[in-house]
């Protein structure tokens, strides 16, 4: 992606996510892969207040070469890019419904959300739960690393989702689908639910996976 366009796109996405309540305070972070490095949202800045000129610009080795200091969660982005050569962007949110689901006691850590809708299956697929680690703990990166080759989306327990996509639009679309599915899942708690059948899920994976 051309750097100037990428800077604008990150700030537009940040403002959009913030205005819709998908991120709040200074939580959440976004990165885009460039030909020779990355653009990343800076630490301690709300996603609604991003300035294209002050985004963290990292070189191909991950060193900051211009802009403000990158998010403290930059290691999560790096792990996703390391494991997914096709990833063009990564989005991480503390979005309410996804975090709520990540705190439920009886979830399947191999695949957190049931296949409620076709778009969830197509855009997110299987969603593994990563065990809880406190902020900044490098063991979190090591817990995410083995999952990344097989999954472009992971849910950090008691924390939030991290999603990679081939483009910024793809990563944003997938994390928004994840958040909406988490919301539906919570709405359906206590109801008898008819999820997609394994055959219907397999059919979607064949056609769109
Ligand atoms: Zn976080």
PDB file of C-alpha atoms and ligand atoms in Angstrom:
ATOM      1  CA  UNK A   1       0.000   0.000   0.000  1.00  0.00           C
ATOM      2  CA  UNK A   2       1.251   3.516  -0.810  1.00  0.00           C
ATOM      3  CA  UNK A   3       2.372   5.134   2.444  1.00  0.00           C
ATOM      4  CA  UNK A   4       0.375   8.380   2.179  1.00  0.00           C
ATOM      5  CA  UNK A   5      -2.833   6.501   1.386  1.00  0.00           C
ATOM      6  CA  UNK A   6      -2.119   4.019   4.193  1.00  0.00           C
ATOM      7  CA  UNK A   7      -1.667   6.849   6.714  1.00  0.00           C
ATOM      8  CA  UNK A   8      -5.020   8.356   5.716  1.00  0.00           C
ATOM      9  CA  UNK A   9      -6.761   4.964   5.734  1.00  0.00           C
ATOM     10  CA  UNK A  10      -5.520   4.120   9.267  1.00  0.00           C
ATOM     11  CA  UNK A  11      -6.776   7.457  10.636  1.00  0.00           C
ATOM     12  CA  UNK A  12     -10.134   7.129   8.856  1.00  0.00           C
ATOM     13  CA  UNK A  13     -10.583   3.619  10.264  1.00  0.00           C
ATOM     14  CA  UNK A  14      -9.588   4.779  13.769  1.00  0.00           C
ATOM     15  CA  UNK A  15     -12.151   7.604  13.676  1.00  0.00           C
ATOM     16  CA  UNK A  16     -14.822   5.257  12.356  1.00  0.00           C
ATOM     17  CA  UNK A  17     -14.158   2.593  15.025  1.00  0.00           C
ATOM     18  CA  UNK A  18     -14.081   5.238  17.769  1.00  0.00           C
ATOM     19  CA  UNK A  19     -17.299   6.951  16.650  1.00  0.00           C
ATOM     20  CA  UNK A  20     -19.125   3.613  16.665  1.00  0.00           C
ATOM     21  CA  UNK A  21     -17.938   2.675  20.165  1.00  0.00           C
ATOM     22  CA  UNK A  22     -15.747  -0.195  18.975  1.00  0.00           C
ATOM     23  CA  UNK A  23     -12.780   1.374  20.742  1.00  0.00           C
ATOM     24  CA  UNK A  24     -12.556   3.845  23.622  1.00  0.00           C
ATOM     25  CA  UNK A  25      -9.952   5.696  25.681  1.00  0.00           C
ATOM     26  CA  UNK A  26      -6.566   4.936  24.130  1.00  0.00           C
ATOM     27  CA  UNK A  27      -7.324   1.233  23.638  1.00  0.00           C
ATOM     28  CA  UNK A  28      -6.994  -0.592  20.340  1.00  0.00           C
ATOM     29  CA  UNK A  29      -4.278  -0.404  17.716  1.00  0.00           C
ATOM     30  CA  UNK A  30      -3.850  -0.773  13.974  1.00  0.00           C
ATOM     31  CA  UNK A  31      -0.882  -1.478  11.694  1.00  0.00           C
ATOM     32  CA  UNK A  32      -0.313  -1.694   7.944  1.00  0.00           C
ATOM     33  CA  UNK A  33       2.579  -3.421   6.174  1.00  0.00           C
ATOM     34  CA  UNK A  34       4.495  -1.266   3.692  1.00  0.00           C
ATOM     35  CA  UNK A  35       7.079  -2.392   1.151  1.00  0.00           C
ATOM     36  CA  UNK A  36       9.905  -1.527   3.532  1.00  0.00           C
ATOM     37  CA  UNK A  37       8.371  -1.676   7.009  1.00  0.00           C
ATOM     38  CA  UNK A  38       5.188  -0.797   8.859  1.00  0.00           C
ATOM     39  CA  UNK A  39       2.901   2.006   9.933  1.00  0.00           C
ATOM     40  CA  UNK A  40       1.455   1.592  13.421  1.00  0.00           C
ATOM     41  CA  UNK A  41      -0.808   3.587  15.703  1.00  0.00           C
ATOM     42  CA  UNK A  42       1.160   5.305  18.506  1.00  0.00           C
ATOM     43  CA  UNK A  43       0.931   4.589  22.216  1.00  0.00           C
ATOM     44  CA  UNK A  44      -1.453   6.599  24.424  1.00  0.00           C
ATOM     45  CA  UNK A  45      -3.499   8.095  21.578  1.00  0.00           C
ATOM     46  CA  UNK A  46      -7.224   7.522  21.153  1.00  0.00           C
ATOM     47  CA  UNK A  47      -8.163   5.977  17.817  1.00  0.00           C
ATOM     48  CA  UNK A  48     -10.473   8.943  17.243  1.00  0.00           C
ATOM     49  CA  UNK A  49      -7.554  11.402  17.500  1.00  0.00           C
ATOM     50  CA  UNK A  50      -4.984   9.895  15.143  1.00  0.00           C
ATOM     51  CA  UNK A  51      -2.815  12.268  13.097  1.00  0.00           C
ATOM     52  CA  UNK A  52      -1.531  10.839   9.784  1.00  0.00           C
ATOM     53  CA  UNK A  53       1.790  12.672  10.220  1.00  0.00           C
ATOM     54  CA  UNK A  54       2.441  11.271  13.711  1.00  0.00           C
ATOM     55  CA  UNK A  55       1.802   7.560  13.104  1.00  0.00           C
ATOM     56  CA  UNK A  56       4.757   5.364  14.096  1.00  0.00           C
ATOM     57  CA  UNK A  57       6.827   4.486  11.037  1.00  0.00           C
ATOM     58  CA  UNK A  58       8.925   1.354  11.525  1.00  0.00           C
ATOM     59  CA  UNK A  59      11.605   0.091   9.148  1.00  0.00           C
ATOM     60  CA  UNK A  60      11.850  -3.495   7.887  1.00  0.00           C
ATOM     61  CA  UNK A  61      13.606  -4.541  11.128  1.00  0.00           C
ATOM     62  CA  UNK A  62      10.827  -3.056  13.293  1.00  0.00           C
ATOM     63  CA  UNK A  63      12.883  -0.016  14.406  1.00  0.00           C
ATOM     64  CA  UNK A  64      11.063   3.315  14.844  1.00  0.00           C
ATOM     65  CA  UNK A  65      12.299   5.734  12.164  1.00  0.00           C
ATOM     66  CA  UNK A  66       9.745   8.536  12.447  1.00  0.00           C
ATOM     67  CA  UNK A  67       6.559   9.574  14.238  1.00  0.00           C
ATOM     68  CA  UNK A  68       5.516   8.872  17.810  1.00  0.00           C
ATOM     69  CA  UNK A  69       6.445   5.803  19.863  1.00  0.00           C
ATOM     70  CA  UNK A  70       4.387   2.790  18.704  1.00  0.00           C
ATOM     71  CA  UNK A  71       1.678   1.088  20.735  1.00  0.00           C
ATOM     72  CA  UNK A  72       2.926  -0.998  23.672  1.00  0.00           C
ATOM     73  CA  UNK A  73       1.137  -3.922  21.994  1.00  0.00           C
ATOM     74  CA  UNK A  74       3.263  -3.702  18.834  1.00  0.00           C
ATOM     75  CA  UNK A  75       4.665  -7.171  19.630  1.00  0.00           C
ATOM     76  CA  UNK A  76       1.207  -8.645  18.960  1.00  0.00           C
ATOM     77  CA  UNK A  77       1.250  -7.147  15.476  1.00  0.00           C
ATOM     78  CA  UNK A  78       4.786  -8.391  14.865  1.00  0.00           C
ATOM     79  CA  UNK A  79       3.829 -11.948  15.810  1.00  0.00           C
ATOM     80  CA  UNK A  80       0.923 -11.869  13.353  1.00  0.00           C
ATOM     81  CA  UNK A  81       3.125 -10.588  10.497  1.00  0.00           C
ATOM     82  CA  UNK A  82       5.891 -13.102  11.338  1.00  0.00           C
ATOM     83  CA  UNK A  83       3.462 -15.999  10.985  1.00  0.00           C
ATOM     84  CA  UNK A  84       1.429 -14.686   8.054  1.00  0.00           C
ATOM     85  CA  UNK A  85       3.487 -13.518   5.070  1.00  0.00           C
ATOM     86  CA  UNK A  86       0.223 -12.586   3.261  1.00  0.00           C
ATOM     87  CA  UNK A  87      -0.925 -10.236   6.063  1.00  0.00           C
ATOM     88  CA  UNK A  88      -1.152  -6.613   4.920  1.00  0.00           C
ATOM     89  CA  UNK A  89      -2.746  -5.220   8.077  1.00  0.00           C
ATOM     90  CA  UNK A  90      -3.508  -6.099  11.708  1.00  0.00           C
ATOM     91  CA  UNK A  91      -6.258  -4.673  13.928  1.00  0.00           C
ATOM     92  CA  UNK A  92      -6.522  -5.238  17.698  1.00  0.00           C
ATOM     93  CA  UNK A  93      -9.475  -3.996  19.753  1.00  0.00           C
ATOM     94  CA  UNK A  94     -10.786  -4.175  23.309  1.00  0.00           C
ATOM     95  CA  UNK A  95     -14.319  -4.140  21.839  1.00  0.00           C
ATOM     96  CA  UNK A  96     -16.914  -4.821  24.509  1.00  0.00           C
ATOM     97  CA  UNK A  97     -18.750  -7.901  23.252  1.00  0.00           C
ATOM     98  CA  UNK A  98     -15.622  -9.752  22.140  1.00  0.00           C
ATOM     99  CA  UNK A  99     -13.999  -9.052  25.509  1.00  0.00           C
ATOM    100  CA  UNK A 100     -17.175 -10.225  27.278  1.00  0.00           C
ATOM    101  CA  UNK A 101     -17.083 -13.514  25.362  1.00  0.00           C
ATOM    102  CA  UNK A 102     -13.370 -13.903  26.165  1.00  0.00           C
ATOM    103  CA  UNK A 103     -14.320 -13.864  29.878  1.00  0.00           C
ATOM    104  CA  UNK A 104     -16.984 -16.608  29.700  1.00  0.00           C
ATOM    105  CA  UNK A 105     -16.098 -19.661  31.777  1.00  0.00           C
ATOM    106  CA  UNK A 106     -17.333 -22.432  29.503  1.00  0.00           C
ATOM    107  CA  UNK A 107     -15.964 -21.627  26.072  1.00  0.00           C
ATOM    108  CA  UNK A 108     -14.121 -23.971  23.759  1.00  0.00           C
ATOM    109  CA  UNK A 109     -10.532 -22.639  23.654  1.00  0.00           C
ATOM    110  CA  UNK A 110     -10.050 -24.259  20.240  1.00  0.00           C
ATOM    111  CA  UNK A 111     -12.979 -22.374  18.687  1.00  0.00           C
ATOM    112  CA  UNK A 112     -14.635 -19.766  20.860  1.00  0.00           C
ATOM    113  CA  UNK A 113     -17.735 -18.749  18.888  1.00  0.00           C
ATOM    114  CA  UNK A 114     -20.282 -21.060  17.261  1.00  0.00           C
ATOM    115  CA  UNK A 115     -20.972 -20.752  13.513  1.00  0.00           C
ATOM    116  CA  UNK A 116     -24.062 -18.571  13.862  1.00  0.00           C
ATOM    117  CA  UNK A 117     -23.913 -16.858  10.456  1.00  0.00           C
ATOM    118  CA  UNK A 118     -22.311 -17.492   7.068  1.00  0.00           C
ATOM    119  CA  UNK A 119     -20.373 -14.215   7.139  1.00  0.00           C
ATOM    120  CA  UNK A 120     -18.755 -15.125  10.450  1.00  0.00           C
ATOM    121  CA  UNK A 121     -17.575 -18.436   8.981  1.00  0.00           C
ATOM    122  CA  UNK A 122     -16.315 -16.700   5.825  1.00  0.00           C
ATOM    123  CA  UNK A 123     -14.552 -13.742   7.441  1.00  0.00           C
ATOM    124  CA  UNK A 124     -13.321 -15.191  10.741  1.00  0.00           C
ATOM    125  CA  UNK A 125     -13.578 -18.985  10.640  1.00  0.00           C
ATOM    126  CA  UNK A 126     -12.193 -20.784  13.676  1.00  0.00           C
ATOM    127  CA  UNK A 127     -11.293 -18.513  16.588  1.00  0.00           C
ATOM    128  CA  UNK A 128      -8.867 -19.889  19.210  1.00  0.00           C
ATOM    129  CA  UNK A 129      -8.641 -18.431  22.735  1.00  0.00           C
ATOM    130  CA  UNK A 130      -5.173 -17.376  23.912  1.00  0.00           C
ATOM    131  CA  UNK A 131      -4.635 -17.774  27.690  1.00  0.00           C
ATOM    132  CA  UNK A 132      -4.520 -14.612  29.815  1.00  0.00           C
ATOM    133  CA  UNK A 133      -1.229 -12.811  30.443  1.00  0.00           C
ATOM    134  CA  UNK A 134      -0.817  -9.364  32.018  1.00  0.00           C
ATOM    135  CA  UNK A 135      -0.147  -6.368  29.709  1.00  0.00           C
ATOM    136  CA  UNK A 136       3.380  -6.271  28.345  1.00  0.00           C
ATOM    137  CA  UNK A 137       4.155  -9.898  29.287  1.00  0.00           C
ATOM    138  CA  UNK A 138       6.254 -11.375  26.467  1.00  0.00           C
ATOM    139  CA  UNK A 139       4.739 -14.811  27.136  1.00  0.00           C
ATOM    140  CA  UNK A 140       1.600 -13.500  25.424  1.00  0.00           C
ATOM    141  CA  UNK A 141       3.481 -13.261  22.110  1.00  0.00           C
ATOM    142  CA  UNK A 142       4.780 -16.805  22.583  1.00  0.00           C
ATOM    143  CA  UNK A 143       1.241 -18.058  23.278  1.00  0.00           C
ATOM    144  CA  UNK A 144      -0.071 -16.394  20.097  1.00  0.00           C
ATOM    145  CA  UNK A 145       2.826 -17.464  17.842  1.00  0.00           C
ATOM    146  CA  UNK A 146       1.951 -21.165  17.329  1.00  0.00           C
ATOM    147  CA  UNK A 147      -1.660 -20.280  16.379  1.00  0.00           C
ATOM    148  CA  UNK A 148      -0.940 -17.662  13.742  1.00  0.00           C
ATOM    149  CA  UNK A 149      -0.060 -19.964  10.850  1.00  0.00           C
ATOM    150  CA  UNK A 150      -3.492 -21.601  10.997  1.00  0.00           C
ATOM    151  CA  UNK A 151      -5.603 -18.645  12.180  1.00  0.00           C
ATOM    152  CA  UNK A 152      -5.792 -15.032  11.045  1.00  0.00           C
ATOM    153  CA  UNK A 153      -7.952 -14.177  14.085  1.00  0.00           C
ATOM    154  CA  UNK A 154      -7.288 -14.977  17.753  1.00  0.00           C
ATOM    155  CA  UNK A 155      -9.076 -13.920  20.942  1.00  0.00           C
ATOM    156  CA  UNK A 156      -6.938 -12.992  23.953  1.00  0.00           C
ATOM    157  CA  UNK A 157      -8.637 -14.144  27.167  1.00  0.00           C
ATOM    158  CA  UNK A 158     -10.001 -11.281  29.301  1.00  0.00           C
ATOM    159  CA  UNK A 159      -8.512  -8.837  26.803  1.00  0.00           C
ATOM    160  CA  UNK A 160      -9.764  -8.796  23.174  1.00  0.00           C
ATOM    161  CA  UNK A 161      -9.368  -9.916  19.551  1.00  0.00           C
ATOM    162  CA  UNK A 162      -6.361  -9.589  17.220  1.00  0.00           C
ATOM    163  CA  UNK A 163      -7.110  -9.996  13.507  1.00  0.00           C
ATOM    164  CA  UNK A 164      -4.846  -9.975  10.440  1.00  0.00           C
ATOM    165  CA  UNK A 165      -6.066  -9.407   6.884  1.00  0.00           C
ATOM    166  CA  UNK A 166      -4.576  -9.182   3.422  1.00  0.00           C
ATOM    167  CA  UNK A 167      -5.600  -5.492   3.483  1.00  0.00           C
ATOM    168  CA  UNK A 168      -6.673  -2.965   6.090  1.00  0.00           C
ATOM    169  CA  UNK A 169     -10.270  -3.247   4.831  1.00  0.00           C
ATOM    170  CA  UNK A 170     -10.168  -7.048   5.140  1.00  0.00           C
ATOM    171  CA  UNK A 171      -8.754  -6.966   8.691  1.00  0.00           C
ATOM    172  CA  UNK A 172     -11.287  -4.303   9.751  1.00  0.00           C
ATOM    173  CA  UNK A 173     -14.176  -6.200   8.139  1.00  0.00           C
ATOM    174  CA  UNK A 174     -13.195  -9.411   9.904  1.00  0.00           C
ATOM    175  CA  UNK A 175     -12.783  -7.873  13.373  1.00  0.00           C
ATOM    176  CA  UNK A 176     -16.133  -6.072  13.019  1.00  0.00           C
ATOM    177  CA  UNK A 177     -17.796  -9.345  11.979  1.00  0.00           C
ATOM    178  CA  UNK A 178     -16.193 -10.988  15.027  1.00  0.00           C
ATOM    179  CA  UNK A 179     -17.495  -8.253  17.347  1.00  0.00           C
ATOM    180  CA  UNK A 180     -21.030  -8.492  15.942  1.00  0.00           C
ATOM    181  CA  UNK A 181     -20.994 -12.279  16.236  1.00  0.00           C
ATOM    182  CA  UNK A 182     -19.833 -11.982  19.853  1.00  0.00           C
ATOM    183  CA  UNK A 183     -22.795  -9.628  20.422  1.00  0.00           C
ATOM    184  CA  UNK A 184     -25.210 -12.104  18.831  1.00  0.00           C
ATOM    185  CA  UNK A 185     -23.726 -14.943  20.870  1.00  0.00           C
ATOM    186  CA  UNK A 186     -24.359 -13.002  24.093  1.00  0.00           C
ATOM    187  CA  UNK A 187     -27.894 -12.061  22.973  1.00  0.00           C
ATOM    188  CA  UNK A 188     -28.605 -15.743  22.384  1.00  0.00           C
ATOM    189  CA  UNK A 189     -27.393 -16.905  25.813  1.00  0.00           C
ATOM    190  CA  UNK A 190     -30.212 -18.837  27.476  1.00  0.00           C
ATOM    191  CA  UNK A 191     -31.960 -19.482  24.149  1.00  0.00           C
ATOM    192  CA  UNK A 192     -31.978 -22.695  22.176  1.00  0.00           C
ATOM    193  CA  UNK A 193     -29.859 -21.862  19.127  1.00  0.00           C
ATOM    194  CA  UNK A 194     -29.822 -23.416  15.668  1.00  0.00           C
ATOM    195  CA  UNK A 195     -26.265 -22.846  14.454  1.00  0.00           C
ATOM    196  CA  UNK A 196     -25.061 -23.726  10.945  1.00  0.00           C
ATOM    197  CA  UNK A 197     -24.542 -27.476  10.600  1.00  0.00           C
ATOM    198  CA  UNK A 198     -21.038 -28.950  10.099  1.00  0.00           C
ATOM    199  CA  UNK A 199     -22.017 -29.651   6.453  1.00  0.00           C
ATOM    200  CA  UNK A 200     -23.096 -26.022   5.929  1.00  0.00           C
ATOM    201  CA  UNK A 201     -19.841 -24.781   7.501  1.00  0.00           C
ATOM    202  CA  UNK A 202     -17.795 -27.149   5.329  1.00  0.00           C
ATOM    203  CA  UNK A 203     -19.643 -25.967   2.219  1.00  0.00           C
ATOM    204  CA  UNK A 204     -18.743 -22.326   3.053  1.00  0.00           C
ATOM    205  CA  UNK A 205     -15.104 -23.274   3.670  1.00  0.00           C
ATOM    206  CA  UNK A 206     -14.937 -25.037   0.306  1.00  0.00           C
ATOM    207  CA  UNK A 207     -16.494 -22.091  -1.530  1.00  0.00           C
ATOM    208  CA  UNK A 208     -15.003 -19.125   0.338  1.00  0.00           C
ATOM    209  CA  UNK A 209     -12.208 -20.492   2.570  1.00  0.00           C
TER     210      UNK A 209
HETATM  211 ZN1  LIG B   1      -4.920  -4.909  23.993  1.00  0.00          ZN
END
